[in-house]
Short mmCIF file of N, CA and C and ligand atoms in Angstrom, two decimals:
data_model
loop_
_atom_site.label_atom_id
_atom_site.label_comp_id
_atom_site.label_asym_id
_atom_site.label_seq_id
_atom_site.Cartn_x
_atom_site.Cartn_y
_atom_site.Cartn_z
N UNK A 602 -16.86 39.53 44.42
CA UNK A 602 -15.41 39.73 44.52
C UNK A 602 -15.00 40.04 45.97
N UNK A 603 -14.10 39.79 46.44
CA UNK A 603 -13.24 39.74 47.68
C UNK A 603 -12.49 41.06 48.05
N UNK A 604 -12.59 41.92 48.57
CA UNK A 604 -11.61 43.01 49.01
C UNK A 604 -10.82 42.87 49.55
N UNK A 605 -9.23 42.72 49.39
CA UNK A 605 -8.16 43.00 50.51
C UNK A 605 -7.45 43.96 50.72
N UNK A 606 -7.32 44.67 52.22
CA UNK A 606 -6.63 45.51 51.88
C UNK A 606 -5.41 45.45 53.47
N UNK A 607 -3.68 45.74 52.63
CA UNK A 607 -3.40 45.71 53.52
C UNK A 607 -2.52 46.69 54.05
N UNK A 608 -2.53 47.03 55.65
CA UNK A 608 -1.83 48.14 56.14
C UNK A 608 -0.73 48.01 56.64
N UNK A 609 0.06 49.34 56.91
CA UNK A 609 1.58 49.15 57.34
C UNK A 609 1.26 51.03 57.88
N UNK A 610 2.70 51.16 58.45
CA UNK A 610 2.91 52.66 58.40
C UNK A 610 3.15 53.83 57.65
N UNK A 611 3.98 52.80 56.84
CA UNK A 611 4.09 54.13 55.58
C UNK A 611 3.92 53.82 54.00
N UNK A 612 3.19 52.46 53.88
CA UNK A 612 2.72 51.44 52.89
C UNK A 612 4.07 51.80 51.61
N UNK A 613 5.42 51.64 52.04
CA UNK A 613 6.62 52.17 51.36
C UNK A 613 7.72 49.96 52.03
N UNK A 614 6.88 49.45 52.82
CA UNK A 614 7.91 48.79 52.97
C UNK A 614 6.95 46.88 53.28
N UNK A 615 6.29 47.11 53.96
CA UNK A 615 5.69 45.85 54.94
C UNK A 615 4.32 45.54 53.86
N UNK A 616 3.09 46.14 54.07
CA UNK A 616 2.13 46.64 52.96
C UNK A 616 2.19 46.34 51.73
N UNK A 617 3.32 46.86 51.12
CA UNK A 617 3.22 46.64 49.60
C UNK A 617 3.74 45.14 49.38
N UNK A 618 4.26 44.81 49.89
CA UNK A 618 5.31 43.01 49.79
C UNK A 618 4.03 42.42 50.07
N UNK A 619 3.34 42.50 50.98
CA UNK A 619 2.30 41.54 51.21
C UNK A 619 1.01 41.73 50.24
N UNK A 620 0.70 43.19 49.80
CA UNK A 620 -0.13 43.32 48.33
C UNK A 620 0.63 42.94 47.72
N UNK A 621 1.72 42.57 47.07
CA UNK A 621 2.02 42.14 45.67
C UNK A 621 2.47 40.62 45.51
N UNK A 622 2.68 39.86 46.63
CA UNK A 622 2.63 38.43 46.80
C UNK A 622 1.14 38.28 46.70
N UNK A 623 -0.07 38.76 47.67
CA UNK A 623 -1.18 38.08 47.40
C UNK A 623 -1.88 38.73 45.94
N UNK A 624 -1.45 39.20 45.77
CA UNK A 624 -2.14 39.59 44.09
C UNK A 624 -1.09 39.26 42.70
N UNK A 625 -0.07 38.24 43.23
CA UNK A 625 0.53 37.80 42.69
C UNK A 625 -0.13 36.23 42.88
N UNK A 626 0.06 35.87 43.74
CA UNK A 626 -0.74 34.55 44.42
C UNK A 626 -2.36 34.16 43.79
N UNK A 627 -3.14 35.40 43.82
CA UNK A 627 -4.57 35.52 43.13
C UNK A 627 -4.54 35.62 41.56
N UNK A 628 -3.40 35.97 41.33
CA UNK A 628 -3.81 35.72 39.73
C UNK A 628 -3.46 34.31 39.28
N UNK A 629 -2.56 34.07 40.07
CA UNK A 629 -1.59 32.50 39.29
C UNK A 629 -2.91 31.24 39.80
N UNK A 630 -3.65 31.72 40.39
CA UNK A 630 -5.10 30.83 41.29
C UNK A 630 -5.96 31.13 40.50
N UNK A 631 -6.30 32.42 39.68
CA UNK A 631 -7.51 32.75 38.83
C UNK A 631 -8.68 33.24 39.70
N UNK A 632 -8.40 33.68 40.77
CA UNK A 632 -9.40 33.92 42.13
C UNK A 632 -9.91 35.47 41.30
N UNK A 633 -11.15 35.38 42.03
CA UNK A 633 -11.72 37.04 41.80
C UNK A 633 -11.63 37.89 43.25
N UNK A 634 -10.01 38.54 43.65
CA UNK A 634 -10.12 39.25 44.22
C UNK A 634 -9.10 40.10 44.04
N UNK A 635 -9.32 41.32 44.83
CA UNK A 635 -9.12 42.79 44.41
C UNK A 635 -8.45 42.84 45.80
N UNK A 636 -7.13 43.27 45.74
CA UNK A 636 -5.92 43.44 46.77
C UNK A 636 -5.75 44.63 46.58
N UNK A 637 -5.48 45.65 47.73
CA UNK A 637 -4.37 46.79 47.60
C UNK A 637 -3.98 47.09 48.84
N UNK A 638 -3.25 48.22 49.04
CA UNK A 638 -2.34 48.04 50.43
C UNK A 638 -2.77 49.88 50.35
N UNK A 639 -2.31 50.33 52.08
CA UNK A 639 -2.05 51.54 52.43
C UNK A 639 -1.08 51.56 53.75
N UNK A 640 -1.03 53.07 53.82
CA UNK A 640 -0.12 53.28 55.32
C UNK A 640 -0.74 54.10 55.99
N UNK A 641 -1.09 53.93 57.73
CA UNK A 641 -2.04 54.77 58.53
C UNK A 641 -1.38 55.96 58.41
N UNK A 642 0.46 56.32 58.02
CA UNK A 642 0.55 57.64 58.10
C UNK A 642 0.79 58.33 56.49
N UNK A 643 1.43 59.15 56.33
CA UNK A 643 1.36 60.06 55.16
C UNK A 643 2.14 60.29 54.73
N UNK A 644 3.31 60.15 54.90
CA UNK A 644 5.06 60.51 55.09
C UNK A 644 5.39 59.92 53.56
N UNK A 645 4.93 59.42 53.35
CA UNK A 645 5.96 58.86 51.96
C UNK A 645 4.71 58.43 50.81
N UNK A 646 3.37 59.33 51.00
CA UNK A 646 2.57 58.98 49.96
C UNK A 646 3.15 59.52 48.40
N UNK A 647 2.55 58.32 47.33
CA UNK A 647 2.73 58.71 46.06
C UNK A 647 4.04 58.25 45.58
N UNK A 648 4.52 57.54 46.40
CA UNK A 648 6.24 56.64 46.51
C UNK A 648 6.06 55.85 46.52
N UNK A 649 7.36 54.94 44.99
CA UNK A 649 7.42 53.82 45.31
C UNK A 649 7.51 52.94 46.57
N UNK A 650 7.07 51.96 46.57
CA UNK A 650 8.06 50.75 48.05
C UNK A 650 9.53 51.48 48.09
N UNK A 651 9.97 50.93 49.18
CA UNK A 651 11.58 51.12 49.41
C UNK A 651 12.07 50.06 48.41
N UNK A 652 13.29 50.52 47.87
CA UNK A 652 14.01 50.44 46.77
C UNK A 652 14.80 48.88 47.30
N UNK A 653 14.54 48.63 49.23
CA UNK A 653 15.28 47.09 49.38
C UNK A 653 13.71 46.14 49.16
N UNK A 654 12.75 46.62 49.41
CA UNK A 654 11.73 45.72 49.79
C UNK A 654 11.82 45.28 47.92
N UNK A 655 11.91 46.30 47.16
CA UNK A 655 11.81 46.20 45.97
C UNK A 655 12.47 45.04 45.16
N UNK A 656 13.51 45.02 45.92
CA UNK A 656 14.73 43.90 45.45
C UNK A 656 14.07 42.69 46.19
N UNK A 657 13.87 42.66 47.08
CA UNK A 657 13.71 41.56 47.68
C UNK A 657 12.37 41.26 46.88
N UNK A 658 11.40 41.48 46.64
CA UNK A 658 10.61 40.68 45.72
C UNK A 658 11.06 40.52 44.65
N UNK A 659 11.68 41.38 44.45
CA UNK A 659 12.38 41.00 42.19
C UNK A 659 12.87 39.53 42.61
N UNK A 660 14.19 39.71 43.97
CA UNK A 660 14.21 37.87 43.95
C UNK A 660 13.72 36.98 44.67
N UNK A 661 12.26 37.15 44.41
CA UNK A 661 11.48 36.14 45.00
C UNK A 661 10.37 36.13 43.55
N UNK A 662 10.85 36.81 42.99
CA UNK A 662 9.55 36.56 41.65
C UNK A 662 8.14 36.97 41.63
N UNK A 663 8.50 38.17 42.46
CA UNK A 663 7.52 39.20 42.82
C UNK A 663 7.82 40.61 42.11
N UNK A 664 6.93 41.08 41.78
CA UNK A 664 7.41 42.87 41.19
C UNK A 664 5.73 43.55 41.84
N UNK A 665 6.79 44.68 42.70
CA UNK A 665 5.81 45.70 43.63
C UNK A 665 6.37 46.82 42.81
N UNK A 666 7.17 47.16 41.71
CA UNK A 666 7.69 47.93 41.23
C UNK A 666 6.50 49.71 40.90
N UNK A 667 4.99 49.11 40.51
CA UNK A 667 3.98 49.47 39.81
C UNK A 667 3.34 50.49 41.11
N UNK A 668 3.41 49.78 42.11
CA UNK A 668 2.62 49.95 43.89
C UNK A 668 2.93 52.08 43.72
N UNK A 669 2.34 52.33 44.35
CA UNK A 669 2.50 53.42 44.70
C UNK A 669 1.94 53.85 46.75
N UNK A 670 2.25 54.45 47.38
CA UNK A 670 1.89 54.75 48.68
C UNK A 670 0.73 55.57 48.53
N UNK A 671 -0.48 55.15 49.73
CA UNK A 671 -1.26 56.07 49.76
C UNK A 671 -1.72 56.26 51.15
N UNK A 672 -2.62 56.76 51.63
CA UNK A 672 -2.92 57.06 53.13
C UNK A 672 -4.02 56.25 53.42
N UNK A 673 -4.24 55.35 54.42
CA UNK A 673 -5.61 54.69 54.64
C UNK A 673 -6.65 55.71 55.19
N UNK A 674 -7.87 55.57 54.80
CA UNK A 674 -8.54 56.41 55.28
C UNK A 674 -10.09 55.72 55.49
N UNK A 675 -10.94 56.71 56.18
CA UNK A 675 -12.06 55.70 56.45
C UNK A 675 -12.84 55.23 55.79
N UNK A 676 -12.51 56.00 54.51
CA UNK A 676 -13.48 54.93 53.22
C UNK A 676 -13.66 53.85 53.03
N UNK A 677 -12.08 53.14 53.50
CA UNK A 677 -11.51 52.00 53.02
C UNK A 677 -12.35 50.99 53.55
N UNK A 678 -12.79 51.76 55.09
CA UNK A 678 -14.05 50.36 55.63
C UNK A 678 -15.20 50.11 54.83
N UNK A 679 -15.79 50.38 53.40
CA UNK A 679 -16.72 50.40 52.76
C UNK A 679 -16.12 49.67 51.53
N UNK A 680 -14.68 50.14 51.42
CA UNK A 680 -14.35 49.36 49.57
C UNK A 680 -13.47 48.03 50.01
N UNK A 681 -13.53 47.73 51.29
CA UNK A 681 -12.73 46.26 51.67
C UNK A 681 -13.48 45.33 52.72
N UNK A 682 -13.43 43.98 52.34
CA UNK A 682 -13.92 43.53 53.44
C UNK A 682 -13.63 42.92 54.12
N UNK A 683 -11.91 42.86 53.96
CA UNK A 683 -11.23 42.76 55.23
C UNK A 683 -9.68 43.58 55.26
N UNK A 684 -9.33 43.99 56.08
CA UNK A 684 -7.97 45.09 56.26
C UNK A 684 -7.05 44.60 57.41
N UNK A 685 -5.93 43.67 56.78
CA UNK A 685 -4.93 43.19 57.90
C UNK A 685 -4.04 44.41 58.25
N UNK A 686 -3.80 44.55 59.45
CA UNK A 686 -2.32 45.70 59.69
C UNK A 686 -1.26 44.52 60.44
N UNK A 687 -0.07 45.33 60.16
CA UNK A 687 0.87 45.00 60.11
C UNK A 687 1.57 44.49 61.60
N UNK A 688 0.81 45.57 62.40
CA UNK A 688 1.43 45.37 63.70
C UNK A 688 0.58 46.07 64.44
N UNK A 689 0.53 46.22 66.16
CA UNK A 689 -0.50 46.74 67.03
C UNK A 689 -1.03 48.36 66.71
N UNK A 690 0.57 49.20 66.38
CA UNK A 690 0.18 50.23 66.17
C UNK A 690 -0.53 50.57 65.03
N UNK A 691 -0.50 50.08 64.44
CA UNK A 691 -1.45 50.07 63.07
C UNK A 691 -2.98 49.95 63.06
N UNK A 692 -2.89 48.69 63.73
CA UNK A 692 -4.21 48.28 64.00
C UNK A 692 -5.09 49.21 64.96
N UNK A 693 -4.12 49.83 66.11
CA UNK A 693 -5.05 50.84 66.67
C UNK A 693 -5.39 52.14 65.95
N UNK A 694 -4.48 52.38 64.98
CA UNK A 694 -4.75 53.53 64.11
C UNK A 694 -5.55 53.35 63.34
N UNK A 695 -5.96 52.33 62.35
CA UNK A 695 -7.30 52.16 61.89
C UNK A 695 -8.40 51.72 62.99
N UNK A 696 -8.26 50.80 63.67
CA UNK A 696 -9.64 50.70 64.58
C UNK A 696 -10.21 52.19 65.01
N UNK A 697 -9.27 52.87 65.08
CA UNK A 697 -9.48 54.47 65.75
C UNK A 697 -10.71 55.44 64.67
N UNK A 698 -10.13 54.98 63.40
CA UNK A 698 -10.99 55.32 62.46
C UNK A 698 -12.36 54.88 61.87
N UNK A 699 -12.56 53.73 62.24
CA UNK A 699 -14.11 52.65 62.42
C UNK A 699 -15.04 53.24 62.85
N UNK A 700 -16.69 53.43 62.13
CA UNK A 700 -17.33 54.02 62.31
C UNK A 700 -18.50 53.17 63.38
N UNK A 701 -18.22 51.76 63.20
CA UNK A 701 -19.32 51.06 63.85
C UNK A 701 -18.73 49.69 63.81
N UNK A 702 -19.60 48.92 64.59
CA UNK A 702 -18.57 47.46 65.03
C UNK A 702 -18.32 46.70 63.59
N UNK A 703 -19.36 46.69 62.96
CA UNK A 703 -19.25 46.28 61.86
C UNK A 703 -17.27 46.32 60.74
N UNK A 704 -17.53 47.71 60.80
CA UNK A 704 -16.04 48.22 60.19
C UNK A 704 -15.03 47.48 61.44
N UNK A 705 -15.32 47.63 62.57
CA UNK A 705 -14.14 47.10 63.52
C UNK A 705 -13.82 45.49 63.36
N UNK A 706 -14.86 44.59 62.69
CA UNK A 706 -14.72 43.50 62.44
C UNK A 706 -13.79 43.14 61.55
N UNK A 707 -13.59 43.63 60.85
CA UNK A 707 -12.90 43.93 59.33
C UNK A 707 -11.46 43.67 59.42
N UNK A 708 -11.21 43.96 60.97
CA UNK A 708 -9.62 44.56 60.96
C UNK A 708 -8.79 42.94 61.47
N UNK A 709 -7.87 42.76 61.66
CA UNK A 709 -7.49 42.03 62.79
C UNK A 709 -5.45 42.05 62.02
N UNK A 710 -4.73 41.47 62.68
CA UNK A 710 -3.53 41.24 62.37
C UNK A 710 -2.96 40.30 61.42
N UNK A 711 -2.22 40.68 60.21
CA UNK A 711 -2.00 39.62 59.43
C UNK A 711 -1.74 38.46 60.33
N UNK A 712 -0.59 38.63 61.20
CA UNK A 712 0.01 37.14 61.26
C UNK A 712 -0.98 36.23 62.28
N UNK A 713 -1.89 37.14 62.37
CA UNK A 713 -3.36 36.23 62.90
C UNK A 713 -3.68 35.03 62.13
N UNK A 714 -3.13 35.02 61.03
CA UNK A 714 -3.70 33.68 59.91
C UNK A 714 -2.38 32.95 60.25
N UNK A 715 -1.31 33.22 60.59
CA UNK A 715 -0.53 32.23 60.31
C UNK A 715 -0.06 31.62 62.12
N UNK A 716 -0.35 32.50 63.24
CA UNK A 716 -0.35 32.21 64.37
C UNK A 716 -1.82 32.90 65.18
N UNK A 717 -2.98 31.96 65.03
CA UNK A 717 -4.08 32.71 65.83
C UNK A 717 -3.91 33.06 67.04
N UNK A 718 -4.91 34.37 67.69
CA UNK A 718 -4.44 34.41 68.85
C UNK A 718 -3.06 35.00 69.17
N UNK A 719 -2.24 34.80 68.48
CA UNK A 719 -0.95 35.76 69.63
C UNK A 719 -0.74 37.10 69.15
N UNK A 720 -1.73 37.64 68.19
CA UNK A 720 -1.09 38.82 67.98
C UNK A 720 0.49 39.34 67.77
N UNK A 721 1.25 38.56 66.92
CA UNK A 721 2.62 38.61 66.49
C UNK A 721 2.22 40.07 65.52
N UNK A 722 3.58 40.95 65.18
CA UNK A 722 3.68 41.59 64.45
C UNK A 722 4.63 41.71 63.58
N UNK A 723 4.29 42.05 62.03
CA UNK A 723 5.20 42.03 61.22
C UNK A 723 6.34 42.59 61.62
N UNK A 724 7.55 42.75 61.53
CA UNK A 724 8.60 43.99 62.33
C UNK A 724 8.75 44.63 61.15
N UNK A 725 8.80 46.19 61.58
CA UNK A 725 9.34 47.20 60.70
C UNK A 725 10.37 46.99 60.48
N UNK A 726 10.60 46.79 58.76
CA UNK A 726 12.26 46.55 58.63
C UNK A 726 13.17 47.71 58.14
N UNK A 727 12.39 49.40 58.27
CA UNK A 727 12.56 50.55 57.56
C UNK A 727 14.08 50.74 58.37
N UNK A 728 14.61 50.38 59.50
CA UNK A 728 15.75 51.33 59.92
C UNK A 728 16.68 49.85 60.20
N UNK A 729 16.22 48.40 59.37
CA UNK A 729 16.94 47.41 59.71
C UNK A 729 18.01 47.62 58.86
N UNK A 730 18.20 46.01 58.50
CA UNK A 730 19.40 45.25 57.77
C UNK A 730 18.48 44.21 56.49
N UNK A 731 19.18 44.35 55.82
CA UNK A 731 18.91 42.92 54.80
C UNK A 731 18.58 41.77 54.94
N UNK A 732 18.95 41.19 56.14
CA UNK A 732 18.37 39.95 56.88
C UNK A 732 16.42 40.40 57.51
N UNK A 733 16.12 41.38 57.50
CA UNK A 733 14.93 41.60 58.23
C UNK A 733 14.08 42.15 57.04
N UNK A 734 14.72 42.67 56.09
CA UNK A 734 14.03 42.27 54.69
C UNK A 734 13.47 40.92 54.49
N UNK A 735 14.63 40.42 54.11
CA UNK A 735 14.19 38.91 54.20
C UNK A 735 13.14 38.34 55.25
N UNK A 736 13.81 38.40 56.59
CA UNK A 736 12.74 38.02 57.46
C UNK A 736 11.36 38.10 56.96
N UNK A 737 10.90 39.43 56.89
CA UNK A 737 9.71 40.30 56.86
C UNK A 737 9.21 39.37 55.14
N UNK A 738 9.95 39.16 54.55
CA UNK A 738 9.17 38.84 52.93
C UNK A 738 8.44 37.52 53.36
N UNK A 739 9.55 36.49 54.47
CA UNK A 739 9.34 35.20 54.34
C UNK A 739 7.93 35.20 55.37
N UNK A 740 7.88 36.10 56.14
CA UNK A 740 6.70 36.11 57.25
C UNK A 740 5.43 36.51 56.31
N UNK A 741 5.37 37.28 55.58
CA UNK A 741 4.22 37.45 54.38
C UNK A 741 4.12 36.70 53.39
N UNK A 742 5.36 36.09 52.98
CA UNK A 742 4.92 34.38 52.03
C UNK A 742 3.76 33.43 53.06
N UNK A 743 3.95 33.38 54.21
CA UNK A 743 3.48 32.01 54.71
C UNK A 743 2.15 33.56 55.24
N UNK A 744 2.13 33.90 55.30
CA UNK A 744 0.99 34.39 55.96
C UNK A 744 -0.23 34.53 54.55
N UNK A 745 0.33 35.20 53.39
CA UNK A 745 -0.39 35.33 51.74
C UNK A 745 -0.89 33.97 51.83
N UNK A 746 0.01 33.03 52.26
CA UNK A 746 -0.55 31.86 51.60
C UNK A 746 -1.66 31.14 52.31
N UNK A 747 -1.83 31.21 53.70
CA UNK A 747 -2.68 31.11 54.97
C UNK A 747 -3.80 31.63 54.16
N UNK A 748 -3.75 33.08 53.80
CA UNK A 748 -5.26 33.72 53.38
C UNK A 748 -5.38 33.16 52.06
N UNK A 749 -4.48 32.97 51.34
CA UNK A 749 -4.74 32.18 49.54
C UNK A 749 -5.88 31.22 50.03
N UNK A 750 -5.13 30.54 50.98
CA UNK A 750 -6.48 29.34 51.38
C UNK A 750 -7.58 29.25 51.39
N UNK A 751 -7.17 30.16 53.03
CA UNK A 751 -8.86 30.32 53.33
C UNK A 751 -9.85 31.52 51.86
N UNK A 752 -9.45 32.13 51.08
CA UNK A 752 -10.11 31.95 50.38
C UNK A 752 -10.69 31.26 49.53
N UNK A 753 -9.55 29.92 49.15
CA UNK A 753 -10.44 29.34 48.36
C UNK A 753 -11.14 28.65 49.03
N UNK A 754 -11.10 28.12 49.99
CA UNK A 754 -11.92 27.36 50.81
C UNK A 754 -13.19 27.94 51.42
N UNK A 755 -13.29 29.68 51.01
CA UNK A 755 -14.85 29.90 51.70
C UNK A 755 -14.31 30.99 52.75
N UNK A 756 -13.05 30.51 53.87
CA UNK A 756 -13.22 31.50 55.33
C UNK A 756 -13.02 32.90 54.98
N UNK A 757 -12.55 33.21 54.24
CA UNK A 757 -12.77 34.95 53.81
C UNK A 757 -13.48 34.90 52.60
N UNK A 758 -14.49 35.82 52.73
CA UNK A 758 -14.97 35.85 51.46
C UNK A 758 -15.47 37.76 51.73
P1 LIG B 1049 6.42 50.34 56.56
O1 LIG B 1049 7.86 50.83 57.04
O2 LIG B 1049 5.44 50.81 57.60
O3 LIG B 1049 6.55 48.85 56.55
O4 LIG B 1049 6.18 50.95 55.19
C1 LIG B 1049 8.15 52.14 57.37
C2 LIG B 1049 8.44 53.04 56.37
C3 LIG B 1049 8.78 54.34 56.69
C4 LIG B 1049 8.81 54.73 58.01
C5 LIG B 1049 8.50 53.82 59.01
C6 LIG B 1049 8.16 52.54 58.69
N1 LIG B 1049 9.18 56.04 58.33
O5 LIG B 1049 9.29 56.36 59.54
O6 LIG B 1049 9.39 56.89 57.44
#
């Protein structure tokens, strides 16, 4: 089975949209893998997603409704075997936590699958507008679906 796990800041907005498209995506495929999401900080553990990210998957035919927030921690480099973050600061906050190169391999930037190399970042849409909801859902459709691939095809496993 496949581990995914993916990060954000407060796994309340960015995180959970992109766990519940690709584990929405993995079941409708019949794939054997195991998705979940966290946030490097702590602020809103044990909370639903935000109540817009929420909407915005209901109309996309997504439900994150179930998701709950939790804190990433360094376990996670042992129960996943690979952990996208959301954006730079993220990524340095878990790399920070990596015990050996191995775990540091693990990490890299979602939108690494959908633009290699440039290190793009999801944008926080916590203090936006409704348009950057959107934005942010449509940048994790095409990115879920980048990794849908390469799993079935073998490159993540
Ligand atoms: P997320 O968005 O990292 O995509 O879940 C945020 C949610 C909450 C905060 C920041 C970003 N916050 O500062 O509380």
């Amino acid at each position: 089975m496949t581990r995914i796990l993916m990060v954000c800041l407060g796994n309340i907005c960015r995180s959970p949209m992109a766990d519940g498209l690709l584990r929405r995506k993995v079941i409708e495929n019949n794939l054997d893998v195991f998705v979940d999401s966290a946030g490097t900080a702590n602020y809103h553990v044990g909370k639903q997603a935000d109540e817009r990210m929420r909407q915005t998957a209901k109309a996309n035919h997504t439900n994150i409704d179930e998701l709950r927030a939790r804190q990433f921690t360094a376990s996670d480099f042992s129960l996943f075997d690979k952990i996208y973050a959301m954006d730079k600061e993220n990524y340095d906050n878990i790399i920070r936590l990596a015990k050996n190169p191995s775990d540091k391999l693990k990490v890299d930037l979602l939108l690494n699958e959908l633009s290699p190399g440039e290190n793009r970042a999801v944008p926080d849409p916590y203090y936006g507008t409704e348009k950057d909801f959107q934005e942010v859902y449509h940048l994790l459709d095409h990115a879920t679906d980048v990794v849908l691939s390469k799993i079935k095809n073998g490159t993540i496993r």
